[in-house]
Amino acid sequence: MALAKRIADLSHSSSIGHKELLQAFAEHGPGAESATLAKFVQALGSTWDSWRRTSMAEKSIQAAKLRWNMECRRSTGFDSLRERLLEKETLVRMSNPELVNSYTNLRRMDLADEAEGVWSQVADRVTSGKLKRTEDLLSIWSAAPPECLAKID
């Protein structure tokens, strides 16, 4: 509950960045519910969107993307997020929309290792027929690399 409140508090700030958000996760994230984790990944995705917009003026968007990614990975909050998010129990407890949104946000932020960790649960739900809403399937299809799509056809 503390993490959800902190995310809400930080979301009201127009200058919220990924570092502040990850620090909040380091302080309040361990033990967070799966729904709160999904909201956190979405909020982190919003910081990526802001970062990308402000970095468009840079000579190389790839360099900006790499810097953002490295700053995230150096954070203890990111380590905690990764550990908690990739727990099988966490992924199983996520609703289909939470799981799909987490997966697509991770892919969009170029956090491929973490997205790959979520992929097994996504693929299991698709192949078992538990995940079949058209919007969810289109989101997955738009974010997943081709080699993953072949596994769920």
mmCIF file of N, CA and C in Angstrom, residues 5-102:
data_model
loop_
_atom_site.group_PDB
_atom_site.id
_atom_site.type_symbol
_atom_site.label_atom_id
_atom_site.label_comp_id
_atom_site.label_asym_id
_atom_site.label_seq_id
_atom_site.Cartn_x
_atom_site.Cartn_y
_atom_site.Cartn_z
ATOM 1 N N LYS A 5 0.691 4.454 -2.780
ATOM 2 C CA LYS A 5 0.545 5.852 -2.361
ATOM 3 C C LYS A 5 1.709 6.686 -2.879
ATOM 4 N N ARG A 6 2.913 6.134 -2.804
ATOM 5 C CA ARG A 6 4.099 6.864 -3.265
ATOM 6 C C ARG A 6 4.042 7.091 -4.782
ATOM 7 N N ILE A 7 3.588 6.086 -5.533
ATOM 8 C CA ILE A 7 3.436 6.240 -6.980
ATOM 9 C C ILE A 7 2.439 7.364 -7.268
ATOM 10 N N ALA A 8 1.331 7.357 -6.550
ATOM 11 C CA ALA A 8 0.313 8.403 -6.737
ATOM 12 C C ALA A 8 0.881 9.777 -6.415
ATOM 13 N N ASP A 9 1.627 9.873 -5.308
ATOM 14 C CA ASP A 9 2.227 11.157 -4.931
ATOM 15 C C ASP A 9 3.205 11.647 -6.002
ATOM 16 N N LEU A 10 4.058 10.747 -6.477
ATOM 17 C CA LEU A 10 5.051 11.121 -7.475
ATOM 18 C C LEU A 10 4.415 11.443 -8.820
ATOM 19 N N SER A 11 3.321 10.797 -9.134
ATOM 20 C CA SER A 11 2.650 11.013 -10.417
ATOM 21 C C SER A 11 2.104 12.429 -10.550
ATOM 22 N N HIS A 12 1.852 13.081 -9.438
ATOM 23 C CA HIS A 12 1.339 14.454 -9.465
ATOM 24 C C HIS A 12 2.438 15.462 -9.791
ATOM 25 N N SER A 13 3.678 15.031 -9.716
ATOM 26 C CA SER A 13 4.800 15.903 -10.032
ATOM 27 C C SER A 13 5.094 15.828 -11.524
ATOM 28 N N SER A 14 5.208 16.960 -12.166
ATOM 29 C CA SER A 14 5.469 16.971 -13.605
ATOM 30 C C SER A 14 6.920 16.623 -13.918
ATOM 31 N N SER A 15 7.784 16.668 -12.929
ATOM 32 C CA SER A 15 9.201 16.412 -13.175
ATOM 33 C C SER A 15 9.658 15.052 -12.637
ATOM 34 N N ILE A 16 8.727 14.142 -12.434
ATOM 35 C CA ILE A 16 9.094 12.833 -11.922
ATOM 36 C C ILE A 16 9.969 12.112 -12.945
ATOM 37 N N GLY A 17 11.043 11.555 -12.467
ATOM 38 C CA GLY A 17 11.946 10.826 -13.344
ATOM 39 C C GLY A 17 12.081 9.381 -12.909
ATOM 40 N N HIS A 18 12.728 8.611 -13.745
ATOM 41 C CA HIS A 18 12.897 7.199 -13.466
ATOM 42 C C HIS A 18 13.721 6.954 -12.205
ATOM 43 N N LYS A 19 14.691 7.811 -11.943
ATOM 44 C CA LYS A 19 15.525 7.626 -10.756
ATOM 45 C C LYS A 19 14.697 7.778 -9.473
ATOM 46 N N GLU A 20 13.850 8.792 -9.434
ATOM 47 C CA GLU A 20 13.001 9.015 -8.259
ATOM 48 C C GLU A 20 11.999 7.875 -8.086
ATOM 49 N N LEU A 21 11.463 7.432 -9.182
ATOM 50 C CA LEU A 21 10.495 6.339 -9.134
ATOM 51 C C LEU A 21 11.155 5.046 -8.647
ATOM 52 N N LEU A 22 12.330 4.761 -9.157
ATOM 53 C CA LEU A 22 13.038 3.551 -8.723
ATOM 54 C C LEU A 22 13.490 3.649 -7.269
ATOM 55 N N GLN A 23 13.821 4.849 -6.823
ATOM 56 C CA GLN A 23 14.161 5.039 -5.409
ATOM 57 C C GLN A 23 12.937 4.741 -4.542
ATOM 58 N N ALA A 24 11.774 5.180 -4.994
ATOM 59 C CA ALA A 24 10.541 4.894 -4.265
ATOM 60 C C ALA A 24 10.306 3.392 -4.188
ATOM 61 N N PHE A 25 10.626 2.680 -5.271
ATOM 62 C CA PHE A 25 10.461 1.225 -5.240
ATOM 63 C C PHE A 25 11.436 0.597 -4.249
ATOM 64 N N ALA A 26 12.659 1.091 -4.214
ATOM 65 C CA ALA A 26 13.651 0.555 -3.267
ATOM 66 C C ALA A 26 13.149 0.701 -1.834
ATOM 67 N N GLU A 27 12.475 1.828 -1.563
ATOM 68 C CA GLU A 27 12.004 2.110 -0.214
ATOM 69 C C GLU A 27 10.691 1.428 0.128
ATOM 70 N N HIS A 28 9.792 1.310 -0.848
ATOM 71 C CA HIS A 28 8.431 0.846 -0.562
ATOM 72 C C HIS A 28 7.984 -0.392 -1.341
ATOM 73 N N GLY A 29 8.818 -0.880 -2.256
ATOM 74 C CA GLY A 29 8.397 -1.924 -3.173
ATOM 75 C C GLY A 29 8.392 -3.354 -2.683
ATOM 76 N N PRO A 30 9.363 -3.748 -1.865
ATOM 77 C CA PRO A 30 9.371 -5.152 -1.451
ATOM 78 C C PRO A 30 8.043 -5.547 -0.796
ATOM 79 N N GLY A 31 7.494 -6.645 -1.267
ATOM 80 C CA GLY A 31 6.223 -7.111 -0.732
ATOM 81 C C GLY A 31 5.007 -6.506 -1.392
ATOM 82 N N ALA A 32 5.211 -5.686 -2.426
ATOM 83 C CA ALA A 32 4.081 -5.045 -3.104
ATOM 84 C C ALA A 32 3.219 -6.091 -3.802
ATOM 85 N N GLU A 33 1.924 -5.825 -3.846
ATOM 86 C CA GLU A 33 0.974 -6.699 -4.539
ATOM 87 C C GLU A 33 1.266 -6.690 -6.041
ATOM 88 N N SER A 34 0.830 -7.736 -6.726
ATOM 89 C CA SER A 34 1.083 -7.830 -8.161
ATOM 90 C C SER A 34 0.419 -6.682 -8.927
ATOM 91 N N ALA A 35 -0.757 -6.255 -8.516
ATOM 92 C CA ALA A 35 -1.439 -5.144 -9.194
ATOM 93 C C ALA A 35 -0.636 -3.852 -9.047
ATOM 94 N N THR A 36 -0.044 -3.649 -7.882
ATOM 95 C CA THR A 36 0.774 -2.460 -7.654
ATOM 96 C C THR A 36 2.046 -2.522 -8.490
ATOM 97 N N LEU A 37 2.614 -3.713 -8.630
ATOM 98 C CA LEU A 37 3.796 -3.866 -9.479
ATOM 99 C C LEU A 37 3.473 -3.508 -10.927
ATOM 100 N N ALA A 38 2.317 -3.950 -11.395
ATOM 101 C CA ALA A 38 1.905 -3.629 -12.758
ATOM 102 C C ALA A 38 1.748 -2.117 -12.923
ATOM 103 N N LYS A 39 1.177 -1.450 -11.925
ATOM 104 C CA LYS A 39 1.040 0.012 -11.979
ATOM 105 C C LYS A 39 2.409 0.677 -11.964
ATOM 106 N N PHE A 40 3.330 0.117 -11.216
ATOM 107 C CA PHE A 40 4.680 0.674 -11.146
ATOM 108 C C PHE A 40 5.368 0.578 -12.507
ATOM 109 N N VAL A 41 5.261 -0.579 -13.155
ATOM 110 C CA VAL A 41 5.871 -0.750 -14.480
ATOM 111 C C VAL A 41 5.262 0.253 -15.460
ATOM 112 N N GLN A 42 3.964 0.472 -15.348
ATOM 113 C CA GLN A 42 3.307 1.457 -16.202
ATOM 114 C C GLN A 42 3.844 2.864 -15.917
ATOM 115 N N ALA A 43 4.010 3.203 -14.642
ATOM 116 C CA ALA A 43 4.553 4.521 -14.280
ATOM 117 C C ALA A 43 5.991 4.672 -14.779
ATOM 118 N N LEU A 44 6.772 3.604 -14.683
ATOM 119 C CA LEU A 44 8.145 3.640 -15.195
ATOM 120 C C LEU A 44 8.128 3.850 -16.704
ATOM 121 N N GLY A 45 7.170 3.220 -17.373
ATOM 122 C CA GLY A 45 7.006 3.433 -18.814
ATOM 123 C C GLY A 45 6.695 4.884 -19.138
ATOM 124 N N SER A 46 5.927 5.536 -18.288
ATOM 125 C CA SER A 46 5.623 6.963 -18.496
ATOM 126 C C SER A 46 6.882 7.813 -18.371
ATOM 127 N N THR A 47 7.760 7.440 -17.437
ATOM 128 C CA THR A 47 9.020 8.199 -17.318
ATOM 129 C C THR A 47 9.879 7.978 -18.554
ATOM 130 N N TRP A 48 9.797 6.765 -19.128
ATOM 131 C CA TRP A 48 10.535 6.495 -20.370
ATOM 132 C C TRP A 48 10.003 7.385 -21.499
ATOM 133 N N ASP A 49 8.684 7.515 -21.574
ATOM 134 C CA ASP A 49 8.085 8.364 -22.609
ATOM 135 C C ASP A 49 8.562 9.803 -22.472
ATOM 136 N N SER A 50 8.575 10.315 -21.246
ATOM 137 C CA SER A 50 9.041 11.689 -21.004
ATOM 138 C C SER A 50 10.514 11.833 -21.360
ATOM 139 N N TRP A 51 11.300 10.872 -20.944
ATOM 140 C CA TRP A 51 12.744 10.872 -21.219
ATOM 141 C C TRP A 51 12.982 10.883 -22.733
ATOM 142 N N ARG A 52 12.237 10.044 -23.429
ATOM 143 C CA ARG A 52 12.406 9.936 -24.879
ATOM 144 C C ARG A 52 12.060 11.261 -25.567
ATOM 145 N N ARG A 53 10.972 11.890 -25.123
ATOM 146 C CA ARG A 53 10.578 13.174 -25.722
ATOM 147 C C ARG A 53 11.637 14.243 -25.496
ATOM 148 N N THR A 54 12.189 14.311 -24.301
ATOM 149 C CA THR A 54 13.198 15.337 -24.024
ATOM 150 C C THR A 54 14.533 14.996 -24.668
ATOM 151 N N SER A 55 14.758 13.739 -24.959
ATOM 152 C CA SER A 55 16.021 13.321 -25.566
ATOM 153 C C SER A 55 16.002 13.383 -27.082
ATOM 154 N N MET A 56 14.868 13.684 -27.684
ATOM 155 C CA MET A 56 14.766 13.726 -29.140
ATOM 156 C C MET A 56 15.735 14.744 -29.739
ATOM 157 N N ALA A 57 16.076 15.757 -28.969
ATOM 158 C CA ALA A 57 16.988 16.777 -29.470
ATOM 159 C C ALA A 57 18.434 16.276 -29.500
ATOM 160 N N GLU A 58 18.694 15.216 -28.777
ATOM 161 C CA GLU A 58 20.058 14.680 -28.758
ATOM 162 C C GLU A 58 20.420 14.109 -30.118
ATOM 163 N N LYS A 59 21.698 14.097 -30.379
ATOM 164 C CA LYS A 59 22.182 13.608 -31.662
ATOM 165 C C LYS A 59 21.787 12.152 -31.880
ATOM 166 N N SER A 60 21.872 11.376 -30.847
ATOM 167 C CA SER A 60 21.581 9.951 -30.988
ATOM 168 C C SER A 60 20.528 9.506 -29.975
ATOM 169 N N ILE A 61 19.367 9.132 -30.472
ATOM 170 C CA ILE A 61 18.315 8.619 -29.600
ATOM 171 C C ILE A 61 18.767 7.299 -28.987
ATOM 172 N N GLN A 62 19.579 6.541 -29.726
ATOM 173 C CA GLN A 62 20.103 5.269 -29.197
ATOM 174 C C GLN A 62 20.981 5.515 -27.971
ATOM 175 N N ALA A 63 21.797 6.546 -28.016
ATOM 176 C CA ALA A 63 22.659 6.872 -26.878
ATOM 177 C C ALA A 63 21.810 7.268 -25.671
ATOM 178 N N ALA A 64 20.766 8.041 -25.911
ATOM 179 C CA ALA A 64 19.871 8.444 -24.824
ATOM 180 C C ALA A 64 19.162 7.226 -24.240
ATOM 181 N N LYS A 65 18.725 6.334 -25.108
ATOM 182 C CA LYS A 65 18.038 5.122 -24.677
ATOM 183 C C LYS A 65 18.975 4.246 -23.833
ATOM 184 N N LEU A 66 20.203 4.116 -24.289
ATOM 185 C CA LEU A 66 21.199 3.335 -23.558
ATOM 186 C C LEU A 66 21.482 3.950 -22.188
ATOM 187 N N ARG A 67 21.584 5.276 -22.138
ATOM 188 C CA ARG A 67 21.839 5.957 -20.861
ATOM 189 C C ARG A 67 20.680 5.735 -19.893
ATOM 190 N N TRP A 68 19.447 5.872 -20.371
ATOM 191 C CA TRP A 68 18.272 5.645 -19.516
ATOM 192 C C TRP A 68 18.276 4.213 -18.984
ATOM 193 N N ASN A 69 18.533 3.274 -19.866
ATOM 194 C CA ASN A 69 18.550 1.868 -19.497
ATOM 195 C C ASN A 69 19.628 1.591 -18.445
ATOM 196 N N MET A 70 20.814 2.152 -18.641
ATOM 197 C CA MET A 70 21.909 1.947 -17.683
ATOM 198 C C MET A 70 21.589 2.589 -16.334
ATOM 199 N N GLU A 71 20.989 3.769 -16.355
ATOM 200 C CA GLU A 71 20.623 4.429 -15.101
ATOM 201 C C GLU A 71 19.600 3.594 -14.338
ATOM 202 N N CYS A 72 18.674 3.003 -15.043
ATOM 203 C CA CYS A 72 17.693 2.127 -14.385
ATOM 204 C C CYS A 72 18.390 0.922 -13.772
ATOM 205 N N ARG A 73 19.200 0.258 -14.553
ATOM 206 C CA ARG A 73 19.841 -0.982 -14.103
ATOM 207 C C ARG A 73 20.813 -0.774 -12.946
ATOM 208 N N ARG A 74 21.344 0.418 -12.802
ATOM 209 C CA ARG A 74 22.260 0.722 -11.686
ATOM 210 C C ARG A 74 21.524 0.986 -10.373
ATOM 211 N N SER A 75 20.234 1.129 -10.445
ATOM 212 C CA SER A 75 19.434 1.472 -9.274
ATOM 213 C C SER A 75 19.120 0.230 -8.440
ATOM 214 N N THR A 76 19.226 0.378 -7.128
ATOM 215 C CA THR A 76 18.832 -0.735 -6.254
ATOM 216 C C THR A 76 17.332 -0.972 -6.347
ATOM 217 N N GLY A 77 16.594 0.075 -6.658
ATOM 218 C CA GLY A 77 15.156 -0.077 -6.848
ATOM 219 C C GLY A 77 14.845 -0.964 -8.038
ATOM 220 N N PHE A 78 15.651 -0.851 -9.082
ATOM 221 C CA PHE A 78 15.447 -1.692 -10.257
ATOM 222 C C PHE A 78 15.738 -3.149 -9.921
ATOM 223 N N ASP A 79 16.788 -3.376 -9.160
ATOM 224 C CA ASP A 79 17.101 -4.750 -8.733
ATOM 225 C C ASP A 79 15.937 -5.345 -7.949
ATOM 226 N N SER A 80 15.372 -4.556 -7.045
ATOM 227 C CA SER A 80 14.219 -5.020 -6.253
ATOM 228 C C SER A 80 13.015 -5.265 -7.140
ATOM 229 N N LEU A 81 12.773 -4.354 -8.080
ATOM 230 C CA LEU A 81 11.649 -4.503 -9.007
ATOM 231 C C LEU A 81 11.810 -5.782 -9.825
ATOM 232 N N ARG A 82 12.968 -5.964 -10.365
ATOM 233 C CA ARG A 82 13.221 -7.137 -11.207
ATOM 234 C C ARG A 82 12.983 -8.422 -10.416
ATOM 235 N N GLU A 83 13.549 -8.464 -9.230
ATOM 236 C CA GLU A 83 13.411 -9.654 -8.387
ATOM 237 C C GLU A 83 11.939 -9.941 -8.069
ATOM 238 N N ARG A 84 11.219 -8.919 -7.670
ATOM 239 C CA ARG A 84 9.811 -9.083 -7.278
ATOM 240 C C ARG A 84 8.919 -9.367 -8.492
ATOM 241 N N LEU A 85 9.148 -8.655 -9.570
ATOM 242 C CA LEU A 85 8.317 -8.802 -10.754
ATOM 243 C C LEU A 85 8.459 -10.193 -11.376
ATOM 244 N N LEU A 86 9.650 -10.737 -11.352
ATOM 245 C CA LEU A 86 9.892 -12.007 -12.025
ATOM 246 C C LEU A 86 9.631 -13.240 -11.157
ATOM 247 N N GLU A 87 9.130 -13.020 -9.953
ATOM 248 C CA GLU A 87 8.729 -14.167 -9.133
ATOM 249 C C GLU A 87 7.524 -14.816 -9.798
ATOM 250 N N LYS A 88 7.559 -16.136 -9.920
ATOM 251 C CA LYS A 88 6.465 -16.843 -10.587
ATOM 252 C C LYS A 88 5.119 -16.537 -9.933
ATOM 253 N N GLU A 89 5.104 -16.494 -8.622
ATOM 254 C CA GLU A 89 3.854 -16.215 -7.897
ATOM 255 C C GLU A 89 3.291 -14.838 -8.261
ATOM 256 N N THR A 90 4.158 -13.863 -8.417
ATOM 257 C CA THR A 90 3.718 -12.517 -8.799
ATOM 258 C C THR A 90 3.065 -12.548 -10.168
ATOM 259 N N LEU A 91 3.712 -13.193 -11.113
ATOM 260 C CA LEU A 91 3.186 -13.247 -12.475
ATOM 261 C C LEU A 91 1.870 -14.010 -12.541
ATOM 262 N N VAL A 92 1.765 -15.090 -11.780
ATOM 263 C CA VAL A 92 0.533 -15.884 -11.763
ATOM 264 C C VAL A 92 -0.624 -15.062 -11.198
ATOM 265 N N ARG A 93 -0.355 -14.211 -10.220
ATOM 266 C CA ARG A 93 -1.408 -13.415 -9.584
ATOM 267 C C ARG A 93 -1.875 -12.225 -10.412
ATOM 268 N N MET A 94 -1.082 -11.824 -11.390
ATOM 269 C CA MET A 94 -1.480 -10.680 -12.213
ATOM 270 C C MET A 94 -2.680 -11.051 -13.071
ATOM 271 N N SER A 95 -3.578 -10.090 -13.220
ATOM 272 C CA SER A 95 -4.690 -10.281 -14.149
ATOM 273 C C SER A 95 -4.110 -10.254 -15.569
ATOM 274 N N ASN A 96 -4.890 -10.690 -16.535
ATOM 275 C CA ASN A 96 -4.412 -10.657 -17.925
ATOM 276 C C ASN A 96 -4.013 -9.252 -18.368
ATOM 277 N N PRO A 97 -4.851 -8.229 -18.141
ATOM 278 C CA PRO A 97 -4.442 -6.877 -18.557
ATOM 279 C C PRO A 97 -3.166 -6.397 -17.843
ATOM 280 N N GLU A 98 -3.020 -6.716 -16.559
ATOM 281 C CA GLU A 98 -1.805 -6.316 -15.832
ATOM 282 C C GLU A 98 -0.577 -6.993 -16.423
ATOM 283 N N LEU A 99 -0.703 -8.281 -16.711
ATOM 284 C CA LEU A 99 0.416 -9.039 -17.272
ATOM 285 C C LEU A 99 0.780 -8.512 -18.664
ATOM 286 N N VAL A 100 -0.207 -8.319 -19.499
ATOM 287 C CA VAL A 100 0.035 -7.835 -20.866
ATOM 288 C C VAL A 100 0.639 -6.436 -20.832
ATOM 289 N N ASN A 101 0.082 -5.557 -20.002
ATOM 290 C CA ASN A 101 0.626 -4.193 -19.911
ATOM 291 C C ASN A 101 2.055 -4.189 -19.389
ATOM 292 N N SER A 102 2.332 -5.034 -18.407
ATOM 293 C CA SER A 102 3.704 -5.116 -17.891
ATOM 294 C C SER A 102 4.649 -5.593 -18.985
#
